[in-house]
Amino acid sequence: QVVLVESGGGLVQAGGSLRLSCAASEGSFSSYSMGWFRQAPGKEREFVAAISRSGIGTDYADSVKGRFTISRDNAKKTMSLQMNSLKPEDTAVYHCAAVGTMWPRRNLDEYDYWGQGAQVTVSS
């Protein structure tokens, strides 16, 4: 069982930055690849970014590539998403998730554990 808790969401103007964090309770945090997904009102949950167990491998949705950076600290059992140059279309609830694979995954159906989500709102 892995319990994931997100923090760092909030309200920001377009062009601004926010940093999301995901803290894990599981002792074998380094056994999981991690991902960030988001869900806007009336839309399906979509892939944002993912990172491998070691942190070496990363993957990004085209919509956030070059603006968002995913990272992790296995010693602290945390994962982060640095979001720069935010746009109103980035407004959503952001969820972190864990999957027991070596490499990052885009398919949300593969993920085993999910956090409750953090609201990010970008005003124009």
PDB file of C-alpha atoms in Angstrom:
ATOM      1  CA  GLN A   1       0.000   0.000   0.000  1.00  0.00           C
ATOM      2  CA  VAL A   2       1.295   3.436  -0.966  1.00  0.00           C
ATOM      3  CA  VAL A   3      -0.317   6.625   0.256  1.00  0.00           C
ATOM      4  CA  LEU A   4       0.428   9.701  -1.853  1.00  0.00           C
ATOM      5  CA  VAL A   5      -0.275  13.270  -0.790  1.00  0.00           C
ATOM      6  CA  GLU A   6       0.035  16.276  -3.091  1.00  0.00           C
ATOM      7  CA  SER A   7       0.763  19.839  -1.991  1.00  0.00           C
ATOM      8  CA  GLY A   8       1.656  23.172  -3.541  1.00  0.00           C
ATOM      9  CA  GLY A   9      -1.370  23.921  -5.676  1.00  0.00           C
ATOM     10  CA  GLY A  10      -2.945  27.355  -5.811  1.00  0.00           C
ATOM     11  CA  LEU A  11      -3.948  30.344  -7.895  1.00  0.00           C
ATOM     12  CA  VAL A  12      -1.453  32.046 -10.196  1.00  0.00           C
ATOM     13  CA  GLN A  13      -1.586  34.498 -13.085  1.00  0.00           C
ATOM     14  CA  ALA A  14      -0.779  33.408 -16.608  1.00  0.00           C
ATOM     15  CA  GLY A  15       2.972  33.362 -17.121  1.00  0.00           C
ATOM     16  CA  GLY A  16       3.622  32.572 -13.482  1.00  0.00           C
ATOM     17  CA  SER A  17       5.068  29.493 -11.791  1.00  0.00           C
ATOM     18  CA  LEU A  18       4.016  26.897  -9.255  1.00  0.00           C
ATOM     19  CA  ARG A  19       5.715  23.857  -7.778  1.00  0.00           C
ATOM     20  CA  LEU A  20       3.720  20.767  -6.884  1.00  0.00           C
ATOM     21  CA  SER A  21       5.050  18.149  -4.485  1.00  0.00           C
ATOM     22  CA  CYS A  22       3.989  14.562  -3.871  1.00  0.00           C
ATOM     23  CA  ALA A  23       4.982  12.836  -0.629  1.00  0.00           C
ATOM     24  CA  ALA A  24       4.831   9.058  -0.324  1.00  0.00           C
ATOM     25  CA  SER A  25       4.404   6.982   2.796  1.00  0.00           C
ATOM     26  CA  GLU A  26       5.765   3.790   1.251  1.00  0.00           C
ATOM     27  CA  GLY A  27       9.198   2.646   2.347  1.00  0.00           C
ATOM     28  CA  SER A  28      10.102   1.302  -1.098  1.00  0.00           C
ATOM     29  CA  PHE A  29       9.370   4.557  -2.922  1.00  0.00           C
ATOM     30  CA  SER A  30      12.326   3.911  -5.226  1.00  0.00           C
ATOM     31  CA  SER A  31      10.574   0.764  -6.497  1.00  0.00           C
ATOM     32  CA  TYR A  32       7.965   2.830  -8.293  1.00  0.00           C
ATOM     33  CA  SER A  33       7.963   4.951 -11.379  1.00  0.00           C
ATOM     34  CA  MET A  34       5.888   8.049 -10.720  1.00  0.00           C
ATOM     35  CA  GLY A  35       3.622  10.222 -12.797  1.00  0.00           C
ATOM     36  CA  TRP A  36       1.594  13.406 -12.788  1.00  0.00           C
ATOM     37  CA  PHE A  37      -1.845  13.532 -14.369  1.00  0.00           C
ATOM     38  CA  ARG A  38      -4.417  16.316 -14.491  1.00  0.00           C
ATOM     39  CA  GLN A  39      -8.150  16.599 -14.895  1.00  0.00           C
ATOM     40  CA  ALA A  40      -9.946  19.767 -15.918  1.00  0.00           C
ATOM     41  CA  PRO A  41     -13.700  20.219 -15.340  1.00  0.00           C
ATOM     42  CA  GLY A  42     -15.690  18.221 -17.864  1.00  0.00           C
ATOM     43  CA  LYS A  43     -12.601  16.561 -19.311  1.00  0.00           C
ATOM     44  CA  GLU A  44     -10.910  13.206 -18.923  1.00  0.00           C
ATOM     45  CA  ARG A  45      -7.824  12.775 -16.793  1.00  0.00           C
ATOM     46  CA  GLU A  46      -4.715  13.209 -18.946  1.00  0.00           C
ATOM     47  CA  PHE A  47      -1.027  12.461 -18.734  1.00  0.00           C
ATOM     48  CA  VAL A  48       1.299  15.327 -17.834  1.00  0.00           C
ATOM     49  CA  ALA A  49       4.712  13.878 -16.968  1.00  0.00           C
ATOM     50  CA  ALA A  50       6.372  10.751 -15.622  1.00  0.00           C
ATOM     51  CA  ILE A  51       9.717   9.765 -14.156  1.00  0.00           C
ATOM     52  CA  SER A  52      11.522   6.450 -13.816  1.00  0.00           C
ATOM     53  CA  ARG A  53      12.452   4.758 -10.554  1.00  0.00           C
ATOM     54  CA  SER A  54      15.967   6.182 -10.604  1.00  0.00           C
ATOM     55  CA  GLY A  55      14.921   9.600 -11.869  1.00  0.00           C
ATOM     56  CA  ILE A  56      17.064   9.302 -14.983  1.00  0.00           C
ATOM     57  CA  GLY A  57      14.186   8.686 -17.396  1.00  0.00           C
ATOM     58  CA  THR A  58      11.476  11.297 -17.881  1.00  0.00           C
ATOM     59  CA  ASP A  59       8.565  11.759 -20.244  1.00  0.00           C
ATOM     60  CA  TYR A  60       6.323  14.764 -20.896  1.00  0.00           C
ATOM     61  CA  ALA A  61       3.095  15.504 -22.697  1.00  0.00           C
ATOM     62  CA  ASP A  62       3.681  17.748 -25.702  1.00  0.00           C
ATOM     63  CA  SER A  63       1.471  20.414 -24.138  1.00  0.00           C
ATOM     64  CA  VAL A  64       3.860  20.926 -21.198  1.00  0.00           C
ATOM     65  CA  LYS A  65       7.239  20.054 -22.708  1.00  0.00           C
ATOM     66  CA  GLY A  66       9.726  22.850 -22.150  1.00  0.00           C
ATOM     67  CA  ARG A  67       7.586  24.455 -19.433  1.00  0.00           C
ATOM     68  CA  PHE A  68       7.248  21.720 -16.769  1.00  0.00           C
ATOM     69  CA  THR A  69      10.016  19.732 -15.077  1.00  0.00           C
ATOM     70  CA  ILE A  70       9.474  16.528 -13.128  1.00  0.00           C
ATOM     71  CA  SER A  71      11.964  15.383 -10.491  1.00  0.00           C
ATOM     72  CA  ARG A  72      12.198  13.069  -7.522  1.00  0.00           C
ATOM     73  CA  ASP A  73      14.217  12.564  -4.348  1.00  0.00           C
ATOM     74  CA  ASN A  74      14.162   8.900  -3.374  1.00  0.00           C
ATOM     75  CA  ALA A  75      15.864   9.557  -0.041  1.00  0.00           C
ATOM     76  CA  LYS A  76      13.068  11.945   0.947  1.00  0.00           C
ATOM     77  CA  LYS A  77      10.354   9.887  -0.795  1.00  0.00           C
ATOM     78  CA  THR A  78       9.120  12.908  -2.692  1.00  0.00           C
ATOM     79  CA  MET A  79       8.391  13.878  -6.272  1.00  0.00           C
ATOM     80  CA  SER A  80       7.954  17.371  -7.646  1.00  0.00           C
ATOM     81  CA  LEU A  81       6.561  19.112 -10.686  1.00  0.00           C
ATOM     82  CA  GLN A  82       7.966  22.567 -11.425  1.00  0.00           C
ATOM     83  CA  MET A  83       5.506  24.416 -13.625  1.00  0.00           C
ATOM     84  CA  ASN A  84       6.670  27.565 -15.418  1.00  0.00           C
ATOM     85  CA  SER A  85       5.050  29.825 -17.999  1.00  0.00           C
ATOM     86  CA  LEU A  86       1.646  28.656 -16.863  1.00  0.00           C
ATOM     87  CA  LYS A  87      -1.354  29.106 -19.138  1.00  0.00           C
ATOM     88  CA  PRO A  88      -5.076  29.228 -18.345  1.00  0.00           C
ATOM     89  CA  GLU A  89      -5.440  25.864 -20.085  1.00  0.00           C
ATOM     90  CA  ASP A  90      -3.192  24.336 -17.406  1.00  0.00           C
ATOM     91  CA  THR A  91      -6.012  24.851 -14.901  1.00  0.00           C
ATOM     92  CA  ALA A  92      -6.944  21.435 -13.471  1.00  0.00           C
ATOM     93  CA  VAL A  93      -6.715  19.139 -10.488  1.00  0.00           C
ATOM     94  CA  TYR A  94      -3.258  17.573 -10.559  1.00  0.00           C
ATOM     95  CA  HIS A  95      -2.779  14.034  -9.266  1.00  0.00           C
ATOM     96  CA  CYS A  96       0.410  12.143  -8.573  1.00  0.00           C
ATOM     97  CA  ALA A  97       0.479   8.390  -9.114  1.00  0.00           C
ATOM     98  CA  ALA A  98       2.775   5.405  -8.650  1.00  0.00           C
ATOM     99  CA  VAL A  99       3.323   2.310 -10.786  1.00  0.00           C
ATOM    100  CA  GLY A 100       5.569  -0.657 -10.052  1.00  0.00           C
ATOM    101  CA  THR A 101       7.668  -0.449 -13.211  1.00  0.00           C
ATOM    102  CA  MET A 102      11.213   0.649 -13.989  1.00  0.00           C
ATOM    103  CA  TRP A 103      10.387   3.150 -16.727  1.00  0.00           C
ATOM    104  CA  PRO A 104       7.867   6.001 -16.959  1.00  0.00           C
ATOM    105  CA  ARG A 105       4.335   5.230 -18.150  1.00  0.00           C
ATOM    106  CA  ARG A 106       1.773   7.436 -19.912  1.00  0.00           C
ATOM    107  CA  ASN A 107      -1.250   5.169 -19.540  1.00  0.00           C
ATOM    108  CA  LEU A 108      -3.151   6.053 -16.383  1.00  0.00           C
ATOM    109  CA  ASP A 109      -4.763   2.607 -16.300  1.00  0.00           C
ATOM    110  CA  GLU A 110      -1.361   1.109 -15.487  1.00  0.00           C
ATOM    111  CA  TYR A 111      -0.946   3.097 -12.278  1.00  0.00           C
ATOM    112  CA  ASP A 112      -1.564   1.382  -8.961  1.00  0.00           C
ATOM    113  CA  TYR A 113      -1.739   4.228  -6.450  1.00  0.00           C
ATOM    114  CA  TRP A 114      -3.111   7.771  -6.663  1.00  0.00           C
ATOM    115  CA  GLY A 115      -3.080  10.902  -4.561  1.00  0.00           C
ATOM    116  CA  GLN A 116      -6.209  12.918  -3.821  1.00  0.00           C
ATOM    117  CA  GLY A 117      -5.196  15.792  -6.068  1.00  0.00           C
ATOM    118  CA  ALA A 118      -4.190  19.442  -5.834  1.00  0.00           C
ATOM    119  CA  GLN A 119      -6.034  22.288  -7.517  1.00  0.00           C
ATOM    120  CA  VAL A 120      -4.061  24.524  -9.884  1.00  0.00           C
ATOM    121  CA  THR A 121      -5.854  27.573 -11.238  1.00  0.00           C
ATOM    122  CA  VAL A 122      -4.255  29.895 -13.786  1.00  0.00           C
ATOM    123  CA  SER A 123      -5.995  33.207 -14.375  1.00  0.00           C
ATOM    124  CA  SER A 124      -5.701  35.122 -17.639  1.00  0.00           C
TER     125      SER A 124
END
